């Protein structure tokens, strides 16, 4: 079994390549739920849905999220009723949120509801939310404290970041299977995802970091910072807000207590030595995933480097 820690779009691109290199059934994905939010009475899990839709082959490839060919009639109608509609929820996508919310209301845990959704969409990988408990990422900004989605989507990441709070981290337990997956895997991959609000959240769940240190599996991360910048998303603003330099090195530094191998983009090759000084092996590669071939190539490289026998 191979386990991957994942946020949304960056991770989904990599995982699409990975399931062309290893059998999908052998993959467990532990997904960030710090971005989850309740809107219109529905439980929305953006990263779980991005990963699920991508592996199900129904994601809107251009955007990287949402369902291919979706329409937005429901949101239009909600606007007529006077609701704020800053979060883009397509009609087909809304069906997932309705289904998930009903399953949760029936008493299922988020991890069980996720399994149901995956089964219906034909996803064979084992997708697990990092926790079944309430956990929300809030951003402290010069305009006040707000939910991550409000910071990112509603206000367009325009506010100055002063800090990040993981609400629920003190009490949230890892969902069933999270710790076991890390401990019993032959390889753990940290996908190219936001190191603060996607991977940082997963690492903040009780026991996850300890399991990563304890597992005998090699741990490989793909840099989400290329040429000193994120490819998309607010990773730079969040890193700066936490007083970190925006660099691949900073990401490796955040994972230094458990990481064995770091896949660094050729464009950041000048950071290789500095990262190696953290005791981490560095492999240089093209990490920008535009085509399916790029995704498969990167996945193959990770497997060859970490599991040379395969
Ligand atoms: P999302 O934007 O909310 O889906 O956030 P993610 O947690 O998936 O993380 C976004 C991170 O993934 C950013 O730091 C991006 O730079 C990184 N990323 C996105 N696409 C790629 C890619 O093709 N290659 C690499 N190396 N990183 C990527």
mmCIF file of C-alpha atoms and ligand atoms in Angstrom:
data_model
loop_
_atom_site.group_PDB
_atom_site.id
_atom_site.type_symbol
_atom_site.label_atom_id
_atom_site.label_comp_id
_atom_site.label_asym_id
_atom_site.label_seq_id
_atom_site.Cartn_x
_atom_site.Cartn_y
_atom_site.Cartn_z
ATOM 1 C CA UNK A 1 0.000 0.000 0.000
ATOM 2 C CA UNK A 2 1.093 3.550 -0.750
ATOM 3 C CA UNK A 3 -0.260 6.471 1.259
ATOM 4 C CA UNK A 4 -0.465 10.054 0.038
ATOM 5 C CA UNK A 5 -1.168 13.203 2.070
ATOM 6 C CA UNK A 6 -3.175 15.610 -0.051
ATOM 7 C CA UNK A 7 -4.756 19.028 -0.363
ATOM 8 C CA UNK A 8 -6.705 19.894 -3.503
ATOM 9 C CA UNK A 9 -5.696 20.706 -7.069
ATOM 10 C CA UNK A 10 -1.890 20.248 -6.897
ATOM 11 C CA UNK A 11 -2.301 16.881 -5.190
ATOM 12 C CA UNK A 12 -5.044 15.730 -7.555
ATOM 13 C CA UNK A 13 -2.827 16.342 -10.589
ATOM 14 C CA UNK A 14 -0.061 14.214 -9.095
ATOM 15 C CA UNK A 15 -2.444 11.434 -7.992
ATOM 16 C CA UNK A 16 -3.884 11.169 -11.500
ATOM 17 C CA UNK A 17 -0.372 10.266 -12.663
ATOM 18 C CA UNK A 18 0.232 7.965 -9.704
ATOM 19 C CA UNK A 19 -2.788 5.759 -10.444
ATOM 20 C CA UNK A 20 -1.340 5.165 -13.929
ATOM 21 C CA UNK A 21 1.863 3.849 -12.312
ATOM 22 C CA UNK A 22 0.460 1.773 -9.417
ATOM 23 C CA UNK A 23 -2.909 -0.007 -9.137
ATOM 24 C CA UNK A 24 -5.497 2.460 -7.806
ATOM 25 C CA UNK A 25 -6.671 -0.079 -5.185
ATOM 26 C CA UNK A 26 -3.203 0.084 -3.592
ATOM 27 C CA UNK A 27 -3.507 3.814 -2.904
ATOM 28 C CA UNK A 28 -4.746 5.451 0.297
ATOM 29 C CA UNK A 29 -5.164 9.232 0.253
ATOM 30 C CA UNK A 30 -5.408 11.184 3.510
ATOM 31 C CA UNK A 31 -7.100 14.465 2.646
ATOM 32 C CA UNK A 32 -7.168 17.885 4.298
ATOM 33 C CA UNK A 33 -10.533 18.914 5.747
ATOM 34 C CA UNK A 34 -9.463 22.272 7.197
ATOM 35 C CA UNK A 35 -11.095 23.952 4.165
ATOM 36 C CA UNK A 36 -14.484 22.370 4.928
ATOM 37 C CA UNK A 37 -17.340 24.799 5.406
ATOM 38 C CA UNK A 38 -21.085 24.727 5.920
ATOM 39 C CA UNK A 39 -23.084 26.715 3.366
ATOM 40 C CA UNK A 40 -26.877 26.669 2.833
ATOM 41 C CA UNK A 41 -27.050 23.939 5.476
ATOM 42 C CA UNK A 42 -24.751 21.681 3.437
ATOM 43 C CA UNK A 43 -21.407 20.184 4.437
ATOM 44 C CA UNK A 44 -18.866 21.153 1.767
ATOM 45 C CA UNK A 45 -15.505 19.321 1.678
ATOM 46 C CA UNK A 46 -13.593 21.025 -1.155
ATOM 47 C CA UNK A 47 -10.385 18.985 -1.082
ATOM 48 C CA UNK A 48 -12.129 15.613 -0.633
ATOM 49 C CA UNK A 49 -14.281 16.452 -3.657
ATOM 50 C CA UNK A 50 -11.372 17.613 -5.832
ATOM 51 C CA UNK A 51 -9.513 14.345 -5.189
ATOM 52 C CA UNK A 52 -12.640 12.203 -5.601
ATOM 53 C CA UNK A 53 -13.852 13.909 -8.797
ATOM 54 C CA UNK A 54 -10.344 13.746 -10.285
ATOM 55 C CA UNK A 55 -9.911 10.015 -9.639
ATOM 56 C CA UNK A 56 -13.493 9.413 -10.832
ATOM 57 C CA UNK A 57 -12.633 11.166 -14.115
ATOM 58 C CA UNK A 58 -15.403 13.756 -13.758
ATOM 59 C CA UNK A 59 -13.462 16.806 -12.572
ATOM 60 C CA UNK A 60 -13.571 20.054 -14.546
ATOM 61 C CA UNK A 61 -10.011 19.768 -15.817
ATOM 62 C CA UNK A 62 -9.666 23.406 -16.749
ATOM 63 C CA UNK A 63 -10.488 24.671 -13.264
ATOM 64 C CA UNK A 64 -9.140 21.648 -11.395
ATOM 65 C CA UNK A 65 -12.241 21.572 -9.164
ATOM 66 C CA UNK A 66 -15.980 21.070 -9.641
ATOM 67 C CA UNK A 67 -17.705 18.697 -12.046
ATOM 68 C CA UNK A 68 -17.000 18.775 -15.793
ATOM 69 C CA UNK A 69 -19.775 20.541 -17.756
ATOM 70 C CA UNK A 70 -21.600 21.640 -14.598
ATOM 71 C CA UNK A 71 -24.223 24.406 -14.642
ATOM 72 C CA UNK A 72 -24.965 26.975 -11.939
ATOM 73 C CA UNK A 73 -28.773 27.320 -11.986
ATOM 74 C CA UNK A 74 -29.232 26.540 -8.299
ATOM 75 C CA UNK A 75 -26.845 29.320 -7.240
ATOM 76 C CA UNK A 76 -28.652 31.763 -9.547
ATOM 77 C CA UNK A 77 -31.944 30.894 -7.865
ATOM 78 C CA UNK A 78 -30.384 31.231 -4.400
ATOM 79 C CA UNK A 79 -29.177 34.698 -5.392
ATOM 80 C CA UNK A 80 -32.803 35.595 -6.272
ATOM 81 C CA UNK A 81 -33.792 34.524 -2.773
ATOM 82 C CA UNK A 82 -31.227 36.963 -1.398
ATOM 83 C CA UNK A 83 -28.448 34.576 -0.412
ATOM 84 C CA UNK A 84 -24.804 35.545 -0.754
ATOM 85 C CA UNK A 85 -23.275 33.327 -3.421
ATOM 86 C CA UNK A 86 -19.530 33.841 -3.257
ATOM 87 C CA UNK A 87 -18.661 30.120 -3.208
ATOM 88 C CA UNK A 88 -18.972 28.477 -6.635
ATOM 89 C CA UNK A 89 -21.155 25.412 -6.311
ATOM 90 C CA UNK A 90 -22.346 23.790 -9.529
ATOM 91 C CA UNK A 91 -25.640 21.923 -9.778
ATOM 92 C CA UNK A 92 -24.071 18.463 -10.036
ATOM 93 C CA UNK A 93 -21.540 19.369 -7.359
ATOM 94 C CA UNK A 94 -24.424 20.402 -5.075
ATOM 95 C CA UNK A 95 -25.832 16.889 -5.386
ATOM 96 C CA UNK A 96 -22.641 15.594 -3.742
ATOM 97 C CA UNK A 97 -23.025 18.074 -0.884
ATOM 98 C CA UNK A 98 -26.698 17.191 -0.406
ATOM 99 C CA UNK A 99 -25.828 13.475 -0.410
ATOM 100 C CA UNK A 100 -22.930 13.960 2.034
ATOM 101 C CA UNK A 101 -25.043 16.093 4.368
ATOM 102 C CA UNK A 102 -27.869 13.543 4.399
ATOM 103 C CA UNK A 103 -25.415 10.723 5.146
ATOM 104 C CA UNK A 104 -23.947 12.759 8.022
ATOM 105 C CA UNK A 105 -27.450 13.494 9.317
ATOM 106 C CA UNK A 106 -28.150 9.768 9.293
ATOM 107 C CA UNK A 107 -25.228 9.394 11.689
ATOM 108 C CA UNK A 108 -22.437 8.353 9.349
ATOM 109 C CA UNK A 109 -18.984 9.765 10.007
ATOM 110 C CA UNK A 110 -17.381 11.935 7.319
ATOM 111 C CA UNK A 111 -15.011 9.056 6.487
ATOM 112 C CA UNK A 112 -17.972 6.691 6.005
ATOM 113 C CA UNK A 113 -19.832 9.224 3.875
ATOM 114 C CA UNK A 114 -16.660 9.664 1.791
ATOM 115 C CA UNK A 115 -16.499 5.895 1.214
ATOM 116 C CA UNK A 116 -20.133 5.891 0.039
ATOM 117 C CA UNK A 117 -19.458 8.749 -2.392
ATOM 118 C CA UNK A 118 -16.320 7.051 -3.727
ATOM 119 C CA UNK A 119 -18.201 3.770 -4.220
ATOM 120 C CA UNK A 120 -20.975 5.483 -6.174
ATOM 121 C CA UNK A 121 -18.459 7.323 -8.374
ATOM 122 C CA UNK A 122 -16.337 4.213 -9.010
ATOM 123 C CA UNK A 123 -13.227 5.449 -7.196
ATOM 124 C CA UNK A 124 -11.104 2.483 -6.132
ATOM 125 C CA UNK A 125 -8.499 4.374 -4.079
ATOM 126 C CA UNK A 126 -9.130 4.534 -0.348
ATOM 127 C CA UNK A 127 -9.825 8.229 0.283
ATOM 128 C CA UNK A 128 -9.930 9.196 3.968
ATOM 129 C CA UNK A 129 -10.544 12.631 5.483
ATOM 130 C CA UNK A 130 -7.776 13.510 7.953
ATOM 131 C CA UNK A 131 -10.367 13.662 10.749
ATOM 132 C CA UNK A 132 -14.059 12.995 11.278
ATOM 133 C CA UNK A 133 -14.156 15.770 13.860
ATOM 134 C CA UNK A 134 -14.847 19.444 13.385
ATOM 135 C CA UNK A 135 -11.681 21.160 12.229
ATOM 136 C CA UNK A 136 -11.491 24.541 10.517
ATOM 137 C CA UNK A 137 -8.608 26.631 9.285
ATOM 138 C CA UNK A 138 -9.055 30.306 10.135
ATOM 139 C CA UNK A 139 -6.811 33.101 8.926
ATOM 140 C CA UNK A 140 -5.854 36.038 11.102
ATOM 141 C CA UNK A 141 -5.620 39.109 8.874
ATOM 142 C CA UNK A 142 -5.422 42.877 9.128
ATOM 143 C CA UNK A 143 -9.182 42.822 8.386
ATOM 144 C CA UNK A 144 -9.905 40.380 11.223
ATOM 145 C CA UNK A 145 -10.110 36.636 11.819
ATOM 146 C CA UNK A 146 -11.943 34.721 9.084
ATOM 147 C CA UNK A 147 -12.569 31.202 7.759
ATOM 148 C CA UNK A 148 -9.993 30.153 5.158
ATOM 149 C CA UNK A 149 -12.652 30.083 2.397
ATOM 150 C CA UNK A 150 -13.741 33.591 3.285
ATOM 151 C CA UNK A 151 -10.119 34.742 3.084
ATOM 152 C CA UNK A 152 -9.434 32.902 -0.202
ATOM 153 C CA UNK A 153 -12.671 32.839 -2.178
ATOM 154 C CA UNK A 154 -14.884 35.598 -0.814
ATOM 155 C CA UNK A 155 -12.148 38.216 -0.334
ATOM 156 C CA UNK A 156 -9.692 36.954 -2.976
ATOM 157 C CA UNK A 157 -6.724 36.539 -0.565
ATOM 158 C CA UNK A 158 -6.308 40.325 -0.532
ATOM 159 C CA UNK A 159 -5.892 40.788 3.226
ATOM 160 C CA UNK A 160 -2.511 40.786 4.904
ATOM 161 C CA UNK A 161 -1.974 37.488 6.731
ATOM 162 C CA UNK A 162 -0.919 37.789 10.352
ATOM 163 C CA UNK A 163 -1.357 34.197 11.428
ATOM 164 C CA UNK A 164 -3.134 30.872 10.871
ATOM 165 C CA UNK A 165 -5.321 29.091 13.407
ATOM 166 C CA UNK A 166 -6.311 25.433 13.250
ATOM 167 C CA UNK A 167 -9.608 25.442 15.154
ATOM 168 C CA UNK A 168 -10.251 21.979 16.525
ATOM 169 C CA UNK A 169 -6.661 20.761 16.338
ATOM 170 C CA UNK A 170 -6.489 20.270 20.117
ATOM 171 C CA UNK A 171 -9.341 17.799 20.107
ATOM 172 C CA UNK A 172 -9.638 16.395 16.553
ATOM 173 C CA UNK A 173 -8.726 12.740 16.339
ATOM 174 C CA UNK A 174 -7.406 11.181 13.144
ATOM 175 C CA UNK A 175 -10.184 9.417 11.205
ATOM 176 C CA UNK A 176 -10.210 5.616 11.324
ATOM 177 C CA UNK A 177 -7.435 4.261 9.149
ATOM 178 C CA UNK A 178 -5.269 7.405 9.015
ATOM 179 C CA UNK A 179 -2.570 6.314 11.456
ATOM 180 C CA UNK A 180 -2.692 2.679 10.274
ATOM 181 C CA UNK A 181 -2.229 3.777 6.655
ATOM 182 C CA UNK A 182 0.884 5.762 7.543
ATOM 183 C CA UNK A 183 2.339 3.018 9.743
ATOM 184 C CA UNK A 184 1.613 0.120 7.377
ATOM 185 C CA UNK A 185 2.491 1.683 4.024
ATOM 186 C CA UNK A 186 5.555 0.863 1.989
ATOM 187 C CA UNK A 187 5.779 4.513 0.931
ATOM 188 C CA UNK A 188 4.285 7.810 2.122
ATOM 189 C CA UNK A 189 4.056 10.653 -0.398
ATOM 190 C CA UNK A 190 3.461 14.271 0.582
ATOM 191 C CA UNK A 191 1.746 15.655 -2.505
ATOM 192 C CA UNK A 192 2.529 19.128 -3.893
ATOM 193 C CA UNK A 193 -0.046 20.973 -1.805
ATOM 194 C CA UNK A 194 -0.134 24.106 0.277
ATOM 195 C CA UNK A 195 2.325 23.403 3.142
ATOM 196 C CA UNK A 196 0.361 25.500 5.665
ATOM 197 C CA UNK A 197 -3.354 25.045 4.999
ATOM 198 C CA UNK A 198 -3.356 21.608 3.317
ATOM 199 C CA UNK A 199 -0.409 19.559 4.597
ATOM 200 C CA UNK A 200 0.102 21.681 7.750
ATOM 201 C CA UNK A 201 -3.464 20.939 8.812
ATOM 202 C CA UNK A 202 -3.052 17.176 8.325
ATOM 203 C CA UNK A 203 0.215 17.286 10.306
ATOM 204 C CA UNK A 204 -1.553 19.132 13.130
ATOM 205 C CA UNK A 205 -4.001 16.270 13.730
ATOM 206 C CA UNK A 206 -2.996 14.360 16.860
ATOM 207 C CA UNK A 207 -0.650 11.464 16.205
ATOM 208 C CA UNK A 208 -0.069 12.091 12.489
ATOM 209 C CA UNK A 209 3.405 13.620 12.814
ATOM 210 C CA UNK A 210 4.413 10.959 15.323
ATOM 211 C CA UNK A 211 3.209 8.221 12.934
ATOM 212 C CA UNK A 212 5.242 9.775 10.097
ATOM 213 C CA UNK A 213 8.323 9.704 12.307
ATOM 214 C CA UNK A 214 7.635 6.150 13.454
ATOM 215 C CA UNK A 215 6.781 4.458 10.151
ATOM 216 C CA UNK A 216 9.481 2.453 8.388
ATOM 217 C CA UNK A 217 8.159 3.661 5.015
ATOM 218 C CA UNK A 218 10.263 6.180 3.112
ATOM 219 C CA UNK A 219 8.627 9.605 3.070
ATOM 220 C CA UNK A 220 8.851 11.641 -0.114
ATOM 221 C CA UNK A 221 7.549 15.184 -0.688
ATOM 222 C CA UNK A 222 7.109 16.969 -4.013
ATOM 223 C CA UNK A 223 7.828 20.679 -3.736
ATOM 224 C CA UNK A 224 4.741 22.865 -4.147
ATOM 225 C CA UNK A 225 7.026 25.872 -4.607
ATOM 226 C CA UNK A 226 8.534 26.222 -8.070
ATOM 227 C CA UNK A 227 10.977 28.983 -9.029
ATOM 228 C CA UNK A 228 10.462 30.482 -5.576
ATOM 229 C CA UNK A 229 6.669 30.822 -5.980
ATOM 230 C CA UNK A 230 3.529 28.740 -5.661
ATOM 231 C CA UNK A 231 2.102 27.687 -9.045
ATOM 232 C CA UNK A 232 -1.307 28.779 -7.806
ATOM 233 C CA UNK A 233 -3.006 29.610 -4.536
ATOM 234 C CA UNK A 234 -1.957 31.738 -1.570
ATOM 235 C CA UNK A 235 0.926 29.619 -0.199
ATOM 236 C CA UNK A 236 3.312 32.590 -0.563
ATOM 237 C CA UNK A 237 1.053 34.959 1.401
ATOM 238 C CA UNK A 238 0.482 32.392 4.154
ATOM 239 C CA UNK A 239 4.170 31.495 4.424
ATOM 240 C CA UNK A 240 5.130 35.175 4.609
ATOM 241 C CA UNK A 241 2.420 35.766 7.209
ATOM 242 C CA UNK A 242 3.997 33.074 9.368
ATOM 243 C CA UNK A 243 7.414 34.662 9.004
ATOM 244 C CA UNK A 244 8.724 32.005 6.608
ATOM 245 C CA UNK A 245 10.746 32.727 3.495
ATOM 246 C CA UNK A 246 8.785 31.646 0.382
ATOM 247 C CA UNK A 247 11.038 28.877 -0.932
ATOM 248 C CA UNK A 248 11.194 25.158 -1.508
ATOM 249 C CA UNK A 249 13.733 25.078 1.320
ATOM 250 C CA UNK A 250 11.119 26.419 3.780
ATOM 251 C CA UNK A 251 8.761 23.583 2.799
ATOM 252 C CA UNK A 252 11.484 20.970 3.311
ATOM 253 C CA UNK A 253 12.319 22.663 6.626
ATOM 254 C CA UNK A 254 8.689 22.296 7.820
ATOM 255 C CA UNK A 255 8.880 18.530 7.107
ATOM 256 C CA UNK A 256 12.480 17.999 8.281
ATOM 257 C CA UNK A 257 11.602 15.814 11.282
ATOM 258 C CA UNK A 258 10.195 12.999 9.133
ATOM 259 C CA UNK A 259 11.098 13.551 5.464
ATOM 260 C CA UNK A 260 13.606 11.324 3.606
ATOM 261 C CA UNK A 261 13.394 12.528 -0.003
ATOM 262 C CA UNK A 262 12.445 15.928 -1.461
ATOM 263 C CA UNK A 263 11.611 16.332 -5.153
ATOM 264 C CA UNK A 264 12.894 19.794 -6.024
ATOM 265 C CA UNK A 265 12.204 21.546 -9.303
ATOM 266 C CA UNK A 266 15.197 22.138 -11.600
ATOM 267 C CA UNK A 267 14.384 25.846 -11.359
ATOM 268 C CA UNK A 268 15.197 25.792 -7.625
ATOM 269 C CA UNK A 269 18.409 23.767 -7.979
ATOM 270 C CA UNK A 270 20.375 26.420 -6.082
ATOM 271 C CA UNK A 271 18.523 25.312 -2.896
ATOM 272 C CA UNK A 272 19.630 21.656 -3.241
ATOM 273 C CA UNK A 273 22.594 21.819 -0.904
ATOM 274 C CA UNK A 274 20.763 23.786 1.754
ATOM 275 C CA UNK A 275 17.966 21.164 1.790
ATOM 276 C CA UNK A 276 20.482 18.301 1.849
ATOM 277 C CA UNK A 277 22.002 19.926 4.933
ATOM 278 C CA UNK A 278 18.690 19.180 6.691
ATOM 279 C CA UNK A 279 19.520 15.488 6.192
ATOM 280 C CA UNK A 280 17.045 15.089 3.314
ATOM 281 C CA UNK A 281 17.962 13.494 -0.046
ATOM 282 C CA UNK A 282 17.139 15.860 -2.918
ATOM 283 C CA UNK A 283 16.099 14.732 -6.406
ATOM 284 C CA UNK A 284 15.914 17.356 -9.131
ATOM 285 C CA UNK A 285 13.042 17.065 -11.600
ATOM 286 C CA UNK A 286 10.528 18.955 -13.682
ATOM 287 C CA UNK A 287 7.666 19.219 -11.197
ATOM 288 C CA UNK A 288 5.275 21.323 -13.270
ATOM 289 C CA UNK A 289 2.387 19.064 -14.248
ATOM 290 C CA UNK A 290 0.636 20.318 -17.358
ATOM 291 C CA UNK A 291 0.045 17.146 -19.372
ATOM 292 C CA UNK A 292 -0.878 13.628 -18.304
ATOM 293 C CA UNK A 293 2.651 12.609 -19.356
ATOM 294 C CA UNK A 294 4.112 15.150 -16.875
ATOM 295 C CA UNK A 295 1.955 13.679 -14.105
ATOM 296 C CA UNK A 296 2.869 10.083 -14.920
ATOM 297 C CA UNK A 297 6.553 11.006 -15.286
ATOM 298 C CA UNK A 298 6.664 12.635 -11.858
ATOM 299 C CA UNK A 299 4.807 9.730 -10.231
ATOM 300 C CA UNK A 300 7.158 7.215 -11.866
ATOM 301 C CA UNK A 301 10.176 9.164 -10.613
ATOM 302 C CA UNK A 302 8.853 9.134 -7.032
ATOM 303 C CA UNK A 303 8.246 5.360 -7.150
ATOM 304 C CA UNK A 304 11.634 4.638 -8.744
ATOM 305 C CA UNK A 305 13.510 6.753 -6.221
ATOM 306 C CA UNK A 306 11.682 5.544 -3.121
ATOM 307 C CA UNK A 307 10.905 1.944 -4.087
ATOM 308 C CA UNK A 308 13.624 0.929 -6.548
ATOM 309 C CA UNK A 309 12.418 -2.711 -6.545
ATOM 310 C CA UNK A 310 8.999 -1.854 -8.002
HETATM 311 P P1 LIG B 1 -5.586 24.182 -3.711
HETATM 312 O O1 LIG B 1 -5.058 25.245 -4.608
HETATM 313 O O2 LIG B 1 -6.455 24.638 -2.617
HETATM 314 O O3 LIG B 1 -6.166 23.059 -4.441
HETATM 315 O O4 LIG B 1 -4.363 23.824 -2.884
HETATM 316 P P2 LIG B 1 -3.339 22.676 -2.746
HETATM 317 O O5 LIG B 1 -3.249 22.368 -1.326
HETATM 318 O O6 LIG B 1 -3.504 21.611 -3.747
HETATM 319 O O7 LIG B 1 -1.992 23.393 -3.031
HETATM 320 C C1 LIG B 1 -1.675 24.283 -3.961
HETATM 321 C C2 LIG B 1 -0.157 24.148 -4.059
HETATM 322 O O8 LIG B 1 0.113 23.173 -5.037
HETATM 323 C C3 LIG B 1 0.493 25.437 -4.468
HETATM 324 O O9 LIG B 1 1.572 25.711 -3.609
HETATM 325 C C4 LIG B 1 0.951 25.142 -5.865
HETATM 326 O O10 LIG B 1 2.166 25.756 -6.153
HETATM 327 C C5 LIG B 1 1.124 23.639 -5.891
HETATM 328 N N1 LIG B 1 0.965 23.109 -7.223
HETATM 329 C C6 LIG B 1 -0.128 23.199 -8.018
HETATM 330 N N2 LIG B 1 0.133 22.639 -9.209
HETATM 331 C C7 LIG B 1 1.422 22.186 -9.166
HETATM 332 C C8 LIG B 1 2.286 21.511 -10.110
HETATM 333 O O11 LIG B 1 1.941 21.221 -11.252
HETATM 334 N N3 LIG B 1 3.547 21.195 -9.670
HETATM 335 C C9 LIG B 1 3.996 21.504 -8.418
HETATM 336 N N4 LIG B 1 5.254 21.165 -8.100
HETATM 337 N N5 LIG B 1 3.215 22.149 -7.521
HETATM 338 C C10 LIG B 1 1.950 22.481 -7.897
#
